[in-house]
mmCIF file of C-alpha atoms and ligand atoms in Angstrom:
data_model
loop_
_atom_site.group_PDB
_atom_site.id
_atom_site.type_symbol
_atom_site.label_atom_id
_atom_site.label_comp_id
_atom_site.label_asym_id
_atom_site.label_seq_id
_atom_site.Cartn_x
_atom_site.Cartn_y
_atom_site.Cartn_z
ATOM 1 C CA UNK A 641 80.763 115.940 66.715
ATOM 2 C CA UNK A 642 83.372 113.980 68.869
ATOM 3 C CA UNK A 643 81.903 110.655 69.456
ATOM 4 C CA UNK A 644 82.594 108.442 72.570
ATOM 5 C CA UNK A 645 84.311 104.623 72.563
ATOM 6 C CA UNK A 646 81.461 102.891 72.842
ATOM 7 C CA UNK A 647 82.776 100.310 74.418
ATOM 8 C CA UNK A 648 82.948 102.116 77.839
ATOM 9 C CA UNK A 649 78.765 102.219 77.515
ATOM 10 C CA UNK A 650 78.796 97.772 77.645
ATOM 11 C CA UNK A 651 80.997 98.350 81.293
ATOM 12 C CA UNK A 652 79.276 98.190 84.534
ATOM 13 C CA UNK A 653 78.786 102.103 85.733
ATOM 14 C CA UNK A 654 82.205 101.639 88.144
ATOM 15 C CA UNK A 655 84.761 99.575 88.659
ATOM 16 C CA UNK A 656 84.610 97.457 91.644
ATOM 17 C CA UNK A 657 86.891 99.081 94.518
ATOM 18 C CA UNK A 658 85.717 103.066 93.659
ATOM 19 C CA UNK A 659 81.829 101.312 93.998
ATOM 20 C CA UNK A 660 82.960 99.580 97.087
ATOM 21 C CA UNK A 661 84.467 103.037 98.594
ATOM 22 C CA UNK A 662 80.997 104.483 97.128
ATOM 23 C CA UNK A 663 79.176 102.556 99.542
ATOM 24 C CA UNK A 664 81.734 102.369 102.777
ATOM 25 C CA UNK A 665 82.047 106.539 102.206
ATOM 26 C CA UNK A 666 77.847 106.818 101.864
ATOM 27 C CA UNK A 667 77.877 104.595 104.988
ATOM 28 C CA UNK A 668 80.166 106.545 107.185
ATOM 29 C CA UNK A 669 78.394 109.414 106.495
ATOM 30 C CA UNK A 670 75.253 107.971 107.611
ATOM 31 C CA UNK A 671 77.065 106.729 110.583
ATOM 32 C CA UNK A 672 80.056 109.335 111.704
ATOM 33 C CA UNK A 673 79.988 106.996 115.129
ATOM 34 C CA UNK A 674 81.156 103.729 113.150
ATOM 35 C CA UNK A 675 84.750 102.421 113.558
ATOM 36 C CA UNK A 676 85.377 101.021 110.144
ATOM 37 C CA UNK A 677 87.673 98.489 109.588
ATOM 38 C CA UNK A 678 88.584 97.833 105.771
ATOM 39 C CA UNK A 679 89.778 94.495 104.534
ATOM 40 C CA UNK A 680 88.337 95.043 101.030
ATOM 41 C CA UNK A 681 90.456 96.692 98.378
ATOM 42 C CA UNK A 682 94.551 95.234 98.529
ATOM 43 C CA UNK A 683 96.004 97.789 99.565
ATOM 44 C CA UNK A 684 99.058 97.761 101.951
ATOM 45 C CA UNK A 685 98.995 99.381 105.521
ATOM 46 C CA UNK A 686 103.185 99.189 106.480
ATOM 47 C CA UNK A 687 105.483 101.599 106.053
ATOM 48 C CA UNK A 688 107.722 101.324 103.005
ATOM 49 C CA UNK A 689 110.765 99.166 104.188
ATOM 50 C CA UNK A 690 114.257 101.075 105.545
ATOM 51 C CA UNK A 691 116.231 100.092 102.735
ATOM 52 C CA UNK A 692 113.781 101.370 100.095
ATOM 53 C CA UNK A 693 113.006 104.882 102.330
ATOM 54 C CA UNK A 694 116.977 105.566 102.814
ATOM 55 C CA UNK A 695 117.932 104.462 99.069
ATOM 56 C CA UNK A 696 114.688 106.912 97.611
ATOM 57 C CA UNK A 697 116.287 110.130 100.182
ATOM 58 C CA UNK A 698 119.618 109.463 98.595
ATOM 59 C CA UNK A 699 118.077 109.872 94.823
ATOM 60 C CA UNK A 700 115.779 112.786 95.818
ATOM 61 C CA UNK A 701 119.592 114.430 96.949
ATOM 62 C CA UNK A 702 120.984 113.571 93.725
ATOM 63 C CA UNK A 703 118.220 115.100 91.638
ATOM 64 C CA UNK A 704 119.046 118.334 93.398
ATOM 65 C CA UNK A 705 122.649 118.136 92.164
ATOM 66 C CA UNK A 706 123.395 119.084 88.744
ATOM 67 C CA UNK A 707 126.001 116.761 88.685
ATOM 68 C CA UNK A 708 124.266 113.655 89.342
ATOM 69 C CA UNK A 709 120.668 115.035 88.588
ATOM 70 C CA UNK A 710 118.487 112.860 85.852
ATOM 71 C CA UNK A 711 116.524 113.633 82.879
ATOM 72 C CA UNK A 712 114.558 111.483 81.125
ATOM 73 C CA UNK A 713 115.827 107.817 81.801
ATOM 74 C CA UNK A 714 114.872 104.744 79.656
ATOM 75 C CA UNK A 715 111.925 103.691 78.697
ATOM 76 C CA UNK A 716 112.699 100.325 79.925
ATOM 77 C CA UNK A 717 114.476 101.248 83.213
ATOM 78 C CA UNK A 718 116.924 101.671 84.007
ATOM 79 C CA UNK A 719 119.486 98.397 83.739
ATOM 80 C CA UNK A 720 120.980 98.247 87.460
ATOM 81 C CA UNK A 721 117.378 97.827 88.190
ATOM 82 C CA UNK A 722 116.562 94.937 85.515
ATOM 83 C CA UNK A 723 119.511 93.356 86.159
ATOM 84 C CA UNK A 724 119.176 92.755 89.807
ATOM 85 C CA UNK A 725 115.419 91.764 88.896
ATOM 86 C CA UNK A 726 116.847 89.090 86.117
ATOM 87 C CA UNK A 727 119.381 87.852 89.042
ATOM 88 C CA UNK A 728 117.623 87.188 91.806
ATOM 89 C CA UNK A 729 113.873 86.634 90.848
ATOM 90 C CA UNK A 730 114.554 84.725 87.577
ATOM 91 C CA UNK A 731 118.265 83.262 87.153
ATOM 92 C CA UNK A 732 118.381 82.473 90.705
ATOM 93 C CA UNK A 733 115.094 80.443 90.728
ATOM 94 C CA UNK A 734 116.299 78.596 87.093
ATOM 95 C CA UNK A 735 114.347 80.882 84.713
ATOM 96 C CA UNK A 736 116.273 81.575 81.317
ATOM 97 C CA UNK A 737 115.659 85.383 81.566
ATOM 98 C CA UNK A 738 117.701 88.418 80.734
ATOM 99 C CA UNK A 739 117.392 91.533 82.198
ATOM 100 C CA UNK A 740 117.169 92.988 78.401
ATOM 101 C CA UNK A 741 113.286 91.198 78.460
ATOM 102 C CA UNK A 742 112.065 92.879 81.206
ATOM 103 C CA UNK A 743 110.605 96.190 81.268
ATOM 104 C CA UNK A 744 109.888 98.429 84.736
ATOM 105 C CA UNK A 745 106.799 100.197 84.630
ATOM 106 C CA UNK A 746 104.615 102.095 87.426
ATOM 107 C CA UNK A 747 102.133 98.563 88.003
ATOM 108 C CA UNK A 748 100.627 95.271 86.922
ATOM 109 C CA UNK A 749 97.243 96.887 86.414
ATOM 110 C CA UNK A 750 98.179 99.382 83.821
ATOM 111 C CA UNK A 751 100.421 96.645 81.944
ATOM 112 C CA UNK A 752 97.837 93.680 82.333
ATOM 113 C CA UNK A 753 96.009 96.648 80.126
ATOM 114 C CA UNK A 754 97.953 98.201 78.165
ATOM 115 C CA UNK A 755 99.307 94.584 76.518
ATOM 116 C CA UNK A 756 96.474 94.439 74.879
ATOM 117 C CA UNK A 757 97.727 97.046 72.457
ATOM 118 C CA UNK A 758 99.898 95.173 71.124
ATOM 119 C CA UNK A 759 97.644 92.367 70.246
ATOM 120 C CA UNK A 760 95.330 92.001 67.441
ATOM 121 C CA UNK A 761 91.240 92.444 67.594
ATOM 122 C CA UNK A 762 90.384 89.065 66.904
ATOM 123 C CA UNK A 763 91.964 87.157 69.335
ATOM 124 C CA UNK A 764 89.636 84.654 71.277
ATOM 125 C CA UNK A 765 90.453 85.230 74.838
ATOM 126 C CA UNK A 766 89.950 83.625 78.167
ATOM 127 C CA UNK A 767 89.579 84.193 81.813
ATOM 128 C CA UNK A 768 88.935 82.308 84.790
ATOM 129 C CA UNK A 769 85.926 83.053 86.708
ATOM 130 C CA UNK A 770 86.023 84.816 89.426
ATOM 131 C CA UNK A 771 88.918 86.980 87.989
ATOM 132 C CA UNK A 772 90.870 90.238 88.777
ATOM 133 C CA UNK A 773 88.020 92.683 86.970
ATOM 134 C CA UNK A 774 91.008 94.641 85.211
ATOM 135 C CA UNK A 775 91.651 91.758 82.886
ATOM 136 C CA UNK A 776 87.680 91.744 81.892
ATOM 137 C CA UNK A 777 87.340 95.294 81.717
ATOM 138 C CA UNK A 778 90.454 96.208 79.828
ATOM 139 C CA UNK A 779 88.929 93.844 77.074
ATOM 140 C CA UNK A 780 85.441 95.276 76.810
ATOM 141 C CA UNK A 781 87.180 99.093 76.843
ATOM 142 C CA UNK A 782 89.515 97.394 74.092
ATOM 143 C CA UNK A 783 85.852 95.893 71.629
ATOM 144 C CA UNK A 784 87.224 92.342 72.148
ATOM 145 C CA UNK A 785 83.630 91.772 73.601
ATOM 146 C CA UNK A 786 79.638 91.797 72.933
ATOM 147 C CA UNK A 787 77.804 92.897 75.920
ATOM 148 C CA UNK A 788 77.155 91.692 78.931
ATOM 149 C CA UNK A 789 74.146 89.293 80.076
ATOM 150 C CA UNK A 790 72.762 89.278 83.271
ATOM 151 C CA UNK A 791 75.122 87.283 84.799
ATOM 152 C CA UNK A 792 77.652 90.091 84.198
ATOM 153 C CA UNK A 793 79.724 87.870 81.448
ATOM 154 C CA UNK A 794 80.860 89.333 78.360
ATOM 155 C CA UNK A 795 79.958 88.004 74.883
ATOM 156 C CA UNK A 796 82.675 86.924 73.153
ATOM 157 C CA UNK A 797 85.313 86.690 76.593
ATOM 158 C CA UNK A 798 85.463 82.272 77.257
ATOM 159 C CA UNK A 799 85.225 82.031 80.804
ATOM 160 C CA UNK A 800 86.998 79.166 82.943
ATOM 161 C CA UNK A 801 85.197 78.777 86.064
ATOM 162 C CA UNK A 802 87.324 77.477 89.229
ATOM 163 C CA UNK A 803 85.564 76.197 92.056
ATOM 164 C CA UNK A 804 86.098 74.585 95.432
ATOM 165 C CA UNK A 805 86.228 71.122 93.943
ATOM 166 C CA UNK A 806 88.904 71.984 91.053
ATOM 167 C CA UNK A 807 90.874 73.665 94.192
ATOM 168 C CA UNK A 808 89.807 77.302 92.301
ATOM 169 C CA UNK A 809 91.860 76.518 89.299
ATOM 170 C CA UNK A 810 90.763 76.188 85.840
ATOM 171 C CA UNK A 811 90.381 73.133 83.542
ATOM 172 C CA UNK A 812 92.249 73.265 80.662
ATOM 173 C CA UNK A 813 90.380 74.523 78.072
ATOM 174 C CA UNK A 814 88.446 72.106 75.250
ATOM 175 C CA UNK A 815 88.187 74.590 72.828
ATOM 176 C CA UNK A 816 91.355 76.645 71.316
ATOM 177 C CA UNK A 817 91.877 80.180 72.873
ATOM 178 C CA UNK A 818 94.278 82.798 71.896
ATOM 179 C CA UNK A 819 95.180 84.674 75.035
ATOM 180 C CA UNK A 820 95.060 83.351 78.721
ATOM 181 C CA UNK A 821 95.105 85.238 81.636
ATOM 182 C CA UNK A 822 96.789 83.202 84.799
ATOM 183 C CA UNK A 823 96.780 84.877 88.393
ATOM 184 C CA UNK A 824 99.092 82.509 90.634
ATOM 185 C CA UNK A 825 98.564 83.004 93.690
ATOM 186 C CA UNK A 826 95.134 83.872 92.688
ATOM 187 C CA UNK A 827 93.797 87.029 93.050
ATOM 188 C CA UNK A 828 90.614 86.636 94.566
ATOM 189 C CA UNK A 829 90.385 83.278 95.946
ATOM 190 C CA UNK A 830 94.400 83.000 96.954
ATOM 191 C CA UNK A 831 94.300 79.480 95.644
ATOM 192 C CA UNK A 832 97.902 78.118 93.996
ATOM 193 C CA UNK A 833 99.491 76.731 90.974
ATOM 194 C CA UNK A 834 101.577 73.967 90.817
ATOM 195 C CA UNK A 835 104.554 72.881 88.431
ATOM 196 C CA UNK A 836 102.538 69.909 86.742
ATOM 197 C CA UNK A 837 99.324 72.610 86.037
ATOM 198 C CA UNK A 838 101.141 74.898 84.642
ATOM 199 C CA UNK A 839 102.932 72.835 82.880
ATOM 200 C CA UNK A 840 99.784 71.546 81.630
ATOM 201 C CA UNK A 841 98.821 75.171 80.526
ATOM 202 C CA UNK A 842 102.557 75.985 78.529
ATOM 203 C CA UNK A 843 101.896 72.658 77.118
ATOM 204 C CA UNK A 844 98.255 73.900 75.926
ATOM 205 C CA UNK A 845 99.247 77.418 75.087
ATOM 206 C CA UNK A 846 102.219 75.784 72.493
ATOM 207 C CA UNK A 847 100.286 73.828 71.090
ATOM 208 C CA UNK A 848 97.702 76.614 69.815
ATOM 209 C CA UNK A 849 99.687 79.115 69.711
ATOM 210 C CA UNK A 850 98.197 80.866 72.407
ATOM 211 C CA UNK A 851 100.024 83.139 74.675
ATOM 212 C CA UNK A 852 99.689 83.070 78.605
ATOM 213 C CA UNK A 853 99.684 86.271 80.712
ATOM 214 C CA UNK A 854 100.935 85.266 83.863
ATOM 215 C CA UNK A 855 100.073 88.102 86.568
ATOM 216 C CA UNK A 856 102.509 87.038 89.625
ATOM 217 C CA UNK A 857 101.864 90.012 91.555
ATOM 218 C CA UNK A 858 101.508 88.138 94.823
ATOM 219 C CA UNK A 859 104.562 85.536 94.347
ATOM 220 C CA UNK A 860 106.351 86.857 97.314
ATOM 221 C CA UNK A 861 103.531 85.423 99.938
ATOM 222 C CA UNK A 862 104.606 81.639 98.476
ATOM 223 C CA UNK A 863 105.359 80.051 101.385
ATOM 224 C CA UNK A 864 105.663 76.240 100.294
ATOM 225 C CA UNK A 865 109.142 75.431 98.364
ATOM 226 C CA UNK A 866 107.514 73.666 96.152
ATOM 227 C CA UNK A 867 105.075 76.000 94.641
ATOM 228 C CA UNK A 868 106.590 78.041 91.449
ATOM 229 C CA UNK A 869 107.152 81.557 91.731
ATOM 230 C CA UNK A 870 107.262 82.444 88.173
ATOM 231 C CA UNK A 871 105.864 81.071 84.998
ATOM 232 C CA UNK A 872 109.791 80.336 83.635
ATOM 233 C CA UNK A 873 110.532 77.950 85.919
ATOM 234 C CA UNK A 874 108.349 75.871 83.676
ATOM 235 C CA UNK A 875 109.772 74.193 80.198
ATOM 236 C CA UNK A 876 108.641 75.692 77.112
ATOM 237 C CA UNK A 877 107.401 78.876 79.267
ATOM 238 C CA UNK A 878 109.456 81.550 77.363
ATOM 239 C CA UNK A 879 108.103 80.704 73.547
ATOM 240 C CA UNK A 880 104.340 81.135 75.267
ATOM 241 C CA UNK A 881 103.906 83.371 78.294
ATOM 242 C CA UNK A 882 104.300 87.189 79.294
ATOM 243 C CA UNK A 883 104.678 87.664 82.872
ATOM 244 C CA UNK A 884 103.841 90.947 85.162
ATOM 245 C CA UNK A 885 105.461 91.280 88.758
ATOM 246 C CA UNK A 886 104.879 94.223 90.680
ATOM 247 C CA UNK A 887 106.659 96.069 94.147
ATOM 248 C CA UNK A 888 103.073 96.907 95.232
ATOM 249 C CA UNK A 889 102.436 93.527 97.489
ATOM 250 C CA UNK A 890 105.568 92.999 98.448
ATOM 251 C CA UNK A 891 107.584 96.253 99.329
ATOM 252 C CA UNK A 892 104.475 97.913 99.795
ATOM 253 C CA UNK A 893 104.556 99.899 96.645
ATOM 254 C CA UNK A 894 101.171 100.523 95.890
ATOM 255 C CA UNK A 895 101.483 104.367 96.593
ATOM 256 C CA UNK A 896 104.974 104.590 95.260
ATOM 257 C CA UNK A 897 104.500 102.432 91.944
ATOM 258 C CA UNK A 898 106.846 100.124 90.566
ATOM 259 C CA UNK A 899 106.323 96.990 88.457
ATOM 260 C CA UNK A 900 108.003 94.967 85.734
ATOM 261 C CA UNK A 901 106.870 93.036 82.850
ATOM 262 C CA UNK A 902 108.859 90.386 81.250
ATOM 263 C CA UNK A 903 108.424 89.662 77.017
ATOM 264 C CA UNK A 904 111.127 87.664 76.447
ATOM 265 C CA UNK A 905 112.857 87.474 72.905
ATOM 266 C CA UNK A 906 111.999 84.083 71.756
ATOM 267 C CA UNK A 907 108.054 85.105 72.023
ATOM 268 C CA UNK A 908 106.147 85.687 68.883
ATOM 269 C CA UNK A 909 102.493 85.784 67.602
ATOM 270 C CA UNK A 910 101.232 85.647 64.043
ATOM 271 C CA UNK A 911 100.965 88.804 62.014
ATOM 272 C CA UNK A 912 97.687 89.259 59.775
ATOM 273 C CA UNK A 913 100.033 87.871 56.348
ATOM 274 C CA UNK A 914 100.883 85.155 58.496
ATOM 275 C CA UNK A 915 104.303 85.652 59.721
ATOM 276 C CA UNK A 916 105.894 85.328 63.193
ATOM 277 C CA UNK A 917 106.643 88.707 64.865
ATOM 278 C CA UNK A 918 108.543 89.524 68.216
ATOM 279 C CA UNK A 919 106.488 90.502 70.618
ATOM 280 C CA UNK A 920 109.047 92.152 72.482
ATOM 281 C CA UNK A 921 109.731 94.545 69.503
ATOM 282 C CA UNK A 922 106.107 95.664 69.980
ATOM 283 C CA UNK A 923 105.940 96.238 73.770
ATOM 284 C CA UNK A 924 109.425 97.949 73.342
ATOM 285 C CA UNK A 925 107.853 100.111 70.432
ATOM 286 C CA UNK A 926 104.487 100.671 72.846
ATOM 287 C CA UNK A 927 106.533 101.881 76.037
ATOM 288 C CA UNK A 928 108.771 103.657 74.310
ATOM 289 C CA UNK A 929 106.399 106.036 72.485
ATOM 290 C CA UNK A 930 103.470 105.606 75.036
ATOM 291 C CA UNK A 931 105.172 105.915 78.509
ATOM 292 C CA UNK A 932 108.430 107.584 79.694
ATOM 293 C CA UNK A 933 109.596 105.348 82.319
ATOM 294 C CA UNK A 934 109.243 105.332 86.128
ATOM 295 C CA UNK A 935 111.029 107.600 87.901
ATOM 296 C CA UNK A 936 114.660 107.743 88.556
ATOM 297 C CA UNK A 937 114.010 108.263 92.375
ATOM 298 C CA UNK A 938 111.084 105.299 92.987
ATOM 299 C CA UNK A 939 113.576 102.896 90.556
ATOM 300 C CA UNK A 940 116.515 103.476 93.120
ATOM 301 C CA UNK A 941 113.943 102.493 95.882
ATOM 302 C CA UNK A 942 112.840 99.571 94.315
ATOM 303 C CA UNK A 943 116.597 98.423 93.742
ATOM 304 C CA UNK A 944 117.085 99.001 97.372
ATOM 305 C CA UNK A 945 114.625 95.825 97.664
ATOM 306 C CA UNK A 946 117.582 93.023 96.718
ATOM 307 C CA UNK A 947 120.044 94.809 99.473
ATOM 308 C CA UNK A 948 120.628 92.432 102.108
ATOM 309 C CA UNK A 949 118.292 94.459 104.578
ATOM 310 C CA UNK A 950 115.882 95.080 101.579
ATOM 311 C CA UNK A 951 115.528 91.714 101.370
ATOM 312 C CA UNK A 952 114.698 91.053 105.388
ATOM 313 C CA UNK A 953 112.650 93.858 105.540
ATOM 314 C CA UNK A 954 110.506 92.993 102.514
ATOM 315 C CA UNK A 955 110.202 89.022 104.004
ATOM 316 C CA UNK A 956 109.571 91.381 107.189
ATOM 317 C CA UNK A 957 106.583 92.679 105.655
ATOM 318 C CA UNK A 958 105.460 89.774 103.716
ATOM 319 C CA UNK A 959 105.750 87.558 106.689
ATOM 320 C CA UNK A 960 102.904 90.032 108.652
ATOM 321 C CA UNK A 961 100.417 90.391 105.947
ATOM 322 C CA UNK A 962 100.963 86.403 106.363
ATOM 323 C CA UNK A 963 100.586 85.918 109.846
ATOM 324 C CA UNK A 964 97.246 88.458 109.727
ATOM 325 C CA UNK A 965 96.264 86.113 107.191
ATOM 326 C CA UNK A 966 96.607 82.872 109.484
ATOM 327 C CA UNK A 967 94.750 84.914 111.772
ATOM 328 C CA UNK A 968 91.674 85.511 109.327
ATOM 329 C CA UNK A 969 91.790 81.793 108.510
ATOM 330 C CA UNK A 970 91.680 80.344 111.697
ATOM 331 C CA UNK A 971 89.169 83.082 113.608
ATOM 332 C CA UNK A 972 86.574 82.781 111.018
ATOM 333 C CA UNK A 973 86.654 78.717 111.165
ATOM 334 C CA UNK A 974 86.533 79.034 114.446
ATOM 335 C CA UNK A 975 83.537 80.681 113.964
ATOM 336 C CA UNK A 976 82.229 78.533 110.818
ATOM 337 C CA UNK A 977 83.231 79.693 108.377
ATOM 338 C CA UNK A 978 84.141 77.494 104.976
ATOM 339 C CA UNK A 979 87.645 79.414 104.062
ATOM 340 C CA UNK A 980 90.175 78.780 101.107
ATOM 341 C CA UNK A 981 93.314 80.619 100.834
ATOM 342 C CA UNK A 982 95.100 82.960 102.517
ATOM 343 C CA UNK A 983 98.452 80.236 103.116
ATOM 344 C CA UNK A 984 100.467 81.406 100.047
ATOM 345 C CA UNK A 985 98.530 84.643 99.449
ATOM 346 C CA UNK A 986 97.172 87.623 101.404
ATOM 347 C CA UNK A 987 93.759 86.461 100.081
ATOM 348 C CA UNK A 988 91.291 85.051 102.130
ATOM 349 C CA UNK A 989 88.135 83.309 100.085
ATOM 350 C CA UNK A 990 85.303 82.289 101.767
ATOM 351 C CA UNK A 991 81.140 80.725 101.641
ATOM 352 C CA UNK A 992 79.127 83.228 102.372
ATOM 353 C CA UNK A 993 76.850 82.288 105.292
ATOM 354 C CA UNK A 994 73.431 81.181 104.882
ATOM 355 C CA UNK A 995 73.367 80.907 101.118
ATOM 356 C CA UNK A 996 73.906 84.633 101.391
ATOM 357 C CA UNK A 997 74.670 86.719 98.253
ATOM 358 C CA UNK A 998 78.075 88.244 97.909
ATOM 359 C CA UNK A 999 76.403 91.663 97.714
ATOM 360 C CA UNK A 1000 74.078 91.051 101.034
ATOM 361 C CA UNK A 1001 76.599 89.542 102.997
ATOM 362 C CA UNK A 1002 78.929 92.694 102.194
ATOM 363 C CA UNK A 1003 76.190 95.050 103.638
ATOM 364 C CA UNK A 1004 75.482 92.272 106.620
ATOM 365 C CA UNK A 1005 79.060 92.913 107.505
ATOM 366 C CA UNK A 1006 79.451 96.444 107.219
ATOM 367 C CA UNK A 1007 76.743 97.374 108.879
ATOM 368 C CA UNK A 1008 76.441 94.906 111.629
ATOM 369 C CA UNK A 1009 80.186 95.084 112.017
ATOM 370 C CA UNK A 1010 81.470 97.643 110.721
ATOM 371 C CA UNK A 1011 84.079 95.707 108.294
ATOM 372 C CA UNK A 1012 84.614 95.582 104.796
ATOM 373 C CA UNK A 1013 85.306 93.177 102.302
ATOM 374 C CA UNK A 1014 84.740 92.477 98.674
ATOM 375 C CA UNK A 1015 81.584 90.446 97.305
ATOM 376 C CA UNK A 1016 82.886 87.434 95.017
ATOM 377 C CA UNK A 1017 80.113 88.313 93.019
ATOM 378 C CA UNK A 1018 82.281 92.041 91.911
ATOM 379 C CA UNK A 1019 84.984 89.202 90.757
ATOM 380 C CA UNK A 1020 82.239 87.432 87.759
ATOM 381 C CA UNK A 1021 79.283 84.941 88.093
ATOM 382 C CA UNK A 1022 81.247 82.466 89.390
ATOM 383 C CA UNK A 1023 82.346 84.680 92.381
ATOM 384 C CA UNK A 1024 78.009 84.643 93.425
ATOM 385 C CA UNK A 1025 77.877 83.463 97.242
ATOM 386 C CA UNK A 1026 81.776 84.346 98.167
ATOM 387 C CA UNK A 1027 83.379 87.029 99.789
ATOM 388 C CA UNK A 1028 87.222 88.148 99.453
ATOM 389 C CA UNK A 1029 88.954 89.165 103.112
ATOM 390 C CA UNK A 1030 92.332 90.540 102.578
ATOM 391 C CA UNK A 1031 95.078 90.612 104.923
ATOM 392 C CA UNK A 1032 96.602 93.955 104.411
ATOM 393 C CA UNK A 1033 95.841 96.073 107.032
ATOM 394 C CA UNK A 1034 97.182 96.839 110.684
ATOM 395 C CA UNK A 1035 97.471 93.447 113.335
ATOM 396 C CA UNK A 1036 95.372 95.300 115.565
ATOM 397 C CA UNK A 1037 92.776 95.854 112.981
ATOM 398 C CA UNK A 1038 92.500 92.437 111.911
ATOM 399 C CA UNK A 1039 92.099 91.134 115.007
ATOM 400 C CA UNK A 1040 89.276 93.177 116.220
ATOM 401 C CA UNK A 1041 87.862 92.569 112.901
ATOM 402 C CA UNK A 1042 87.486 89.315 113.752
ATOM 403 C CA UNK A 1043 86.616 89.741 116.627
ATOM 404 C CA UNK A 1044 83.475 91.566 115.737
ATOM 405 C CA UNK A 1045 82.981 89.052 112.899
ATOM 406 C CA UNK A 1046 82.811 85.801 115.088
ATOM 407 C CA UNK A 1047 80.458 87.752 117.210
ATOM 408 C CA UNK A 1048 77.818 87.967 114.620
HETATM 409 C C1 MLT B 2382 92.610 93.961 94.468
HETATM 410 O O1 MLT B 2382 92.452 94.238 96.315
HETATM 411 O O2 MLT B 2382 92.513 92.894 94.112
HETATM 412 C C2 MLT B 2382 93.981 94.867 94.466
HETATM 413 O O3 MLT B 2382 94.039 95.664 95.254
HETATM 414 C C3 MLT B 2382 94.210 95.153 92.995
HETATM 415 C C4 MLT B 2382 94.991 95.992 92.307
HETATM 416 O O4 MLT B 2382 96.532 95.767 92.919
HETATM 417 O O5 MLT B 2382 94.662 96.638 92.047
#
């Protein structure tokens, strides 16, 4: 008789965003005339930059010609894309990252989950609370945790609470942990990390032989020039950090799919015999066995992000969503809400009014304003009493949503 991976039974029934979609669909069915505005999942709404579309169309034409047709590409991604990323995103900011250390993939969500394949079962794992739920759920699936308690906290994980009092940045743990997930600009709180703060983590990781998983999917939204975009801007990070980046939110690739993961060749972890093993080699082995690369067409689209026109268009997209974030921040503040984030990030994190629970506020907004957001408790126990509003939508929808909430 076939058996299942019992770890799946420890998970909540549905992943957060499909669960929200289920509730919204049920509401829409019962209220067919409601004009629902979705500011829940961070999914982009504006069209792909023209430079990317042109490159994609040209790549499709190449695929239609025997002389320029491409079959399997390199599992790690085409060198011409990795070179541009290394030069523009890393070396241009003083990071010592080589193109050979970059792996092109179809998403940061997948990579932050898949990376666990190359790590042992007995690592002590730290996540912030609240946190992007993928980090937790993939550890549960991999059997790295026990069961969840009433608050939804999984036995065996180390939760680092992030609260308004610490600017939504976690304290450096006093105990020793092996793997740490950090996300800046932060999803869900929109908080940012200074170089001084990240340096503390790098020092901690180096002192304890820990590895930091640094999710920089929202780095393009940083407006403050003093803030680091990459953990490799911090000295020593090459020896303790893996970084995840994405074209989803800056270039609108959520449906097109392209991302990247950086595994420095100097990064090692211990084998059970105590020897040091290069993580680059393991990740390369994992990817070349389980992944056949991102399509040529999409990689050409991603490459166009680095053209002069592409850079200007991506900047325009990011500014558009940041202007939405500003409108949300300002209007919610004027309506009496306490809000955080939304300056260097596309997410606004707000305190629910009248001590409503996150899901009660979700229901209230949906029923009274026909506006969808994301309950803070969906990101972890410490997110209870908070709510996330995403700036990814049209200007018209954002303005209309804010008008409705102000009238609540
Ligand atoms: C979110 O809303 O948190 C994001 O859409 C998550 C993601 O990019 O997977």
